[in-house]
mmCIF file of C-alpha atoms in Angstrom:
data_model
loop_
_atom_site.group_PDB
_atom_site.id
_atom_site.type_symbol
_atom_site.label_atom_id
_atom_site.label_comp_id
_atom_site.label_asym_id
_atom_site.label_seq_id
_atom_site.Cartn_x
_atom_site.Cartn_y
_atom_site.Cartn_z
ATOM 1 C CA ASP A 258 -5.139 -16.381 17.509
ATOM 2 C CA ILE A 259 -3.937 -13.948 14.877
ATOM 3 C CA ASP A 260 -6.348 -11.090 14.152
ATOM 4 C CA TYR A 261 -4.466 -9.890 11.072
ATOM 5 C CA ILE A 262 -0.994 -9.654 9.546
ATOM 6 C CA LEU A 263 0.807 -6.500 8.402
ATOM 7 C CA TRP A 264 3.131 -7.156 5.470
ATOM 8 C CA THR A 265 5.519 -4.301 4.720
ATOM 9 C CA GLY A 266 7.188 -5.340 1.479
ATOM 10 C CA ASP A 267 10.599 -6.264 0.082
ATOM 11 C CA LEU A 268 9.671 -9.775 -0.996
ATOM 12 C CA PRO A 269 12.352 -10.379 -3.663
ATOM 13 C CA PRO A 270 15.906 -11.262 -2.645
ATOM 14 C CA HIS A 271 18.203 -8.262 -2.517
ATOM 15 C CA ASP A 272 20.385 -9.454 -5.402
ATOM 16 C CA VAL A 273 19.454 -6.310 -7.295
ATOM 17 C CA TRP A 274 21.482 -6.961 -10.450
ATOM 18 C CA ASN A 275 19.769 -10.322 -10.986
ATOM 19 C CA GLN A 276 16.196 -9.115 -10.573
ATOM 20 C CA THR A 277 13.751 -9.081 -13.479
ATOM 21 C CA ARG A 278 10.102 -8.165 -13.770
ATOM 22 C CA GLU A 279 9.063 -11.775 -14.279
ATOM 23 C CA GLU A 280 11.135 -13.086 -11.382
ATOM 24 C CA ASN A 281 9.756 -10.406 -9.055
ATOM 25 C CA LEU A 282 6.198 -11.269 -10.112
ATOM 26 C CA ASN A 283 6.912 -14.957 -9.465
ATOM 27 C CA VAL A 284 8.203 -14.123 -5.980
ATOM 28 C CA LEU A 285 5.034 -12.103 -5.333
ATOM 29 C CA ARG A 286 2.760 -14.925 -6.507
ATOM 30 C CA ASP A 287 4.690 -17.569 -4.559
ATOM 31 C CA THR A 288 4.663 -15.478 -1.388
ATOM 32 C CA VAL A 289 0.919 -14.881 -1.633
ATOM 33 C CA THR A 290 0.364 -18.626 -2.083
ATOM 34 C CA GLN A 291 2.553 -19.406 0.933
ATOM 35 C CA MET A 292 0.762 -16.843 3.091
ATOM 36 C CA LEU A 293 -2.654 -18.177 2.069
ATOM 37 C CA GLU A 294 -1.604 -21.745 2.900
ATOM 38 C CA THR A 295 0.143 -20.853 6.162
ATOM 39 C CA PHE A 296 -2.464 -18.415 7.485
ATOM 40 C CA PRO A 297 -5.824 -19.530 6.055
ATOM 41 C CA GLY A 298 -8.630 -17.143 6.869
ATOM 42 C CA VAL A 299 -6.318 -14.538 8.436
ATOM 43 C CA PRO A 300 -6.617 -11.069 6.866
ATOM 44 C CA ILE A 301 -3.336 -9.746 5.507
ATOM 45 C CA PHE A 302 -2.732 -6.064 4.846
ATOM 46 C CA PRO A 303 0.231 -5.614 2.491
ATOM 47 C CA ALA A 304 2.407 -2.633 1.683
ATOM 48 C CA LEU A 305 4.853 -2.342 -1.193
ATOM 49 C CA GLY A 306 8.627 -2.429 -0.676
ATOM 50 C CA ASN A 307 11.277 -0.854 -2.864
ATOM 51 C CA HIS A 308 12.618 -4.205 -4.123
ATOM 52 C CA GLU A 309 9.412 -5.313 -5.857
ATOM 53 C CA SER A 310 10.130 -3.133 -8.895
ATOM 54 C CA ALA A 311 12.640 -4.018 -11.589
ATOM 55 C CA PRO A 312 14.925 -2.224 -11.665
ATOM 56 C CA VAL A 313 14.897 -1.815 -7.888
ATOM 57 C CA ASN A 314 13.692 1.576 -6.563
ATOM 58 C CA SER A 315 12.083 2.463 -9.905
ATOM 59 C CA PHE A 316 8.526 3.715 -9.362
ATOM 60 C CA PRO A 317 7.517 6.056 -12.184
ATOM 61 C CA PRO A 318 4.473 8.319 -11.863
ATOM 62 C CA ALA A 319 1.227 7.302 -13.568
ATOM 63 C CA PHE A 320 1.678 9.551 -16.622
ATOM 64 C CA VAL A 321 4.809 7.693 -17.787
ATOM 65 C CA PRO A 322 4.097 5.762 -21.036
ATOM 66 C CA GLU A 323 3.474 2.003 -20.923
ATOM 67 C CA ASP A 324 6.992 0.927 -21.951
ATOM 68 C CA ASN A 325 8.447 2.510 -18.816
ATOM 69 C CA SER A 326 5.408 2.421 -16.553
ATOM 70 C CA ILE A 327 5.016 0.453 -13.355
ATOM 71 C CA SER A 328 1.560 -0.841 -14.304
ATOM 72 C CA TRP A 329 2.989 -4.356 -14.801
ATOM 73 C CA LEU A 330 3.578 -4.473 -11.035
ATOM 74 C CA TYR A 331 0.561 -2.523 -9.778
ATOM 75 C CA ASP A 332 -1.850 -4.590 -11.884
ATOM 76 C CA GLU A 333 -0.422 -7.813 -10.456
ATOM 77 C CA LEU A 334 -0.467 -6.404 -6.921
ATOM 78 C CA ASP A 335 -4.146 -5.632 -7.385
ATOM 79 C CA LYS A 336 -4.800 -9.186 -8.540
ATOM 80 C CA GLN A 337 -2.790 -10.818 -5.735
ATOM 81 C CA TRP A 338 -3.780 -8.474 -2.904
ATOM 82 C CA ARG A 339 -7.440 -8.905 -3.836
ATOM 83 C CA ARG A 340 -7.298 -12.212 -1.933
ATOM 84 C CA TRP A 341 -7.438 -10.099 1.238
ATOM 85 C CA LEU A 342 -8.580 -6.659 0.134
ATOM 86 C CA PRO A 343 -12.014 -5.545 -1.073
ATOM 87 C CA ALA A 344 -12.576 -4.763 -4.758
ATOM 88 C CA GLY A 345 -13.191 -1.113 -3.888
ATOM 89 C CA VAL A 346 -9.464 -0.487 -3.371
ATOM 90 C CA SER A 347 -8.529 -1.577 -6.893
ATOM 91 C CA HIS A 348 -8.417 1.957 -8.320
ATOM 92 C CA THR A 349 -5.805 3.206 -5.830
ATOM 93 C CA VAL A 350 -3.767 -0.008 -5.897
ATOM 94 C CA ARG A 351 -3.562 0.182 -9.707
ATOM 95 C CA ARG A 352 -2.814 3.916 -9.621
ATOM 96 C CA GLY A 353 -0.148 3.896 -6.935
ATOM 97 C CA ALA A 354 -0.155 0.743 -4.753
ATOM 98 C CA PHE A 355 -1.884 2.401 -1.795
ATOM 99 C CA TYR A 356 -5.296 1.741 -0.238
ATOM 100 C CA SER A 357 -7.686 2.184 2.678
ATOM 101 C CA VAL A 358 -9.587 -0.672 4.351
ATOM 102 C CA LEU A 359 -12.144 -0.565 7.147
ATOM 103 C CA VAL A 360 -11.006 -3.562 9.206
ATOM 104 C CA ARG A 361 -13.985 -3.359 11.545
ATOM 105 C CA PRO A 362 -16.287 -0.563 12.651
ATOM 106 C CA GLY A 363 -14.130 2.144 14.186
ATOM 107 C CA PHE A 364 -10.780 0.822 12.887
ATOM 108 C CA ARG A 365 -9.164 1.481 9.505
ATOM 109 C CA ILE A 366 -5.801 0.546 7.972
ATOM 110 C CA LEU A 367 -4.193 2.816 5.390
ATOM 111 C CA SER A 368 -1.332 1.368 3.362
ATOM 112 C CA VAL A 369 0.863 4.019 1.768
ATOM 113 C CA ASN A 370 3.406 3.549 -1.003
ATOM 114 C CA THR A 371 6.474 5.183 0.486
ATOM 115 C CA ASN A 372 8.450 4.520 -2.680
ATOM 116 C CA TYR A 373 7.135 7.945 -3.676
ATOM 117 C CA CYS A 374 9.433 9.359 -0.988
ATOM 118 C CA ASN A 375 12.375 7.021 -1.670
ATOM 119 C CA ASN A 376 15.432 9.153 -2.444
ATOM 120 C CA LYS A 377 16.754 6.313 -4.630
ATOM 121 C CA ASN A 378 13.695 6.490 -6.919
ATOM 122 C CA TRP A 379 15.129 8.624 -9.716
ATOM 123 C CA TRP A 380 11.648 9.151 -11.184
ATOM 124 C CA LEU A 381 11.100 11.626 -8.356
ATOM 125 C CA LEU A 382 13.327 14.066 -10.229
ATOM 126 C CA ILE A 383 10.233 14.713 -12.378
ATOM 127 C CA ASN A 384 7.867 15.292 -9.440
ATOM 128 C CA SER A 385 8.925 14.719 -5.846
ATOM 129 C CA THR A 386 5.981 16.484 -4.217
ATOM 130 C CA ASP A 387 3.129 14.008 -4.696
ATOM 131 C CA PRO A 388 3.583 12.063 -7.952
ATOM 132 C CA ALA A 389 0.582 9.734 -7.500
ATOM 133 C CA ASN A 390 -1.615 12.189 -5.563
ATOM 134 C CA GLU A 391 -1.150 9.831 -2.639
ATOM 135 C CA LEU A 392 -0.709 12.547 -0.016
ATOM 136 C CA GLN A 393 -3.850 14.277 -1.275
ATOM 137 C CA TRP A 394 -5.645 10.918 -0.971
ATOM 138 C CA LEU A 395 -4.219 10.515 2.564
ATOM 139 C CA VAL A 396 -5.741 13.853 3.623
ATOM 140 C CA TYR A 397 -9.129 12.759 2.282
ATOM 141 C CA GLU A 398 -8.951 9.351 3.990
ATOM 142 C CA LEU A 399 -7.876 10.773 7.345
ATOM 143 C CA GLN A 400 -10.583 13.450 7.253
ATOM 144 C CA GLY A 401 -13.193 10.781 6.546
ATOM 145 C CA ALA A 402 -11.867 8.565 9.335
ATOM 146 C CA GLU A 403 -11.942 11.464 11.774
ATOM 147 C CA MET A 404 -15.511 12.374 10.821
ATOM 148 C CA ASN A 405 -16.531 8.726 11.338
ATOM 149 C CA GLY A 406 -14.722 8.403 14.673
ATOM 150 C CA GLU A 407 -12.336 5.760 13.324
ATOM 151 C CA LYS A 408 -8.898 4.940 14.677
ATOM 152 C CA VAL A 409 -6.313 4.546 11.911
ATOM 153 C CA HIS A 410 -3.086 2.578 11.537
ATOM 154 C CA ILE A 411 -0.844 3.642 8.657
ATOM 155 C CA ILE A 412 1.545 1.069 7.207
ATOM 156 C CA GLY A 413 4.281 1.428 4.620
ATOM 157 C CA HIS A 414 7.820 0.345 3.859
ATOM 158 C CA ILE A 415 10.186 3.319 4.237
ATOM 159 C CA PRO A 416 9.481 5.256 7.437
ATOM 160 C CA PRO A 417 8.765 8.947 6.833
ATOM 161 C CA GLY A 418 11.567 10.929 8.445
ATOM 162 C CA HIS A 419 14.150 8.214 7.673
ATOM 163 C CA SER A 420 17.223 9.252 5.693
ATOM 164 C CA ASP A 421 15.925 7.198 2.714
ATOM 165 C CA CYS A 422 12.734 9.302 2.560
ATOM 166 C CA LEU A 423 12.867 12.718 0.901
ATOM 167 C CA LYS A 424 12.678 15.502 3.474
ATOM 168 C CA VAL A 425 9.980 17.446 1.633
ATOM 169 C CA TRP A 426 7.757 14.355 1.391
ATOM 170 C CA SER A 427 8.338 13.564 5.078
ATOM 171 C CA ARG A 428 7.518 17.141 6.049
ATOM 172 C CA ASN A 429 4.296 17.049 4.025
ATOM 173 C CA TYR A 430 3.372 13.648 5.482
ATOM 174 C CA TYR A 431 3.908 14.806 9.068
ATOM 175 C CA SER A 432 1.947 17.996 8.387
ATOM 176 C CA ILE A 433 -0.962 15.821 7.261
ATOM 177 C CA ILE A 434 -0.984 13.361 10.150
ATOM 178 C CA ASN A 435 -0.422 16.002 12.824
#
């Protein structure tokens, strides 16, 4: 029996010059449908990959105006991920595609959007420290989990410390979790 599934992103094909917003949204919707049909009743905890945006690796911070914002993706993620996630995570999914879920008493999953450390995300030239206040949120979530005696699994797409993840972000991340 499967207790739950961890989904760590990169759903669209890696034909980056052919990707569009609409095609990436269709891939997301189709994948969610396939997962629901293949694993009925199994909780799925998704994380966002760098290929879900169009153009690839483009994850602007929340203050970027609508024409260039990533809200088209985050709003659809919220809608699709809601099949497995509680409504209470909607505000962080729509803000930055990250969330915290209590899987069962004593066990929590945190999904982080590591595209905010992706050195190919040129939007980080504006703010590479914590553009969606995700690391600040991570501190809050981990403090709460510690106070409640919860074990935590953190999922994401780009591993902190990897050459694709900005060193300053990785350093801040490791300072938080250690």
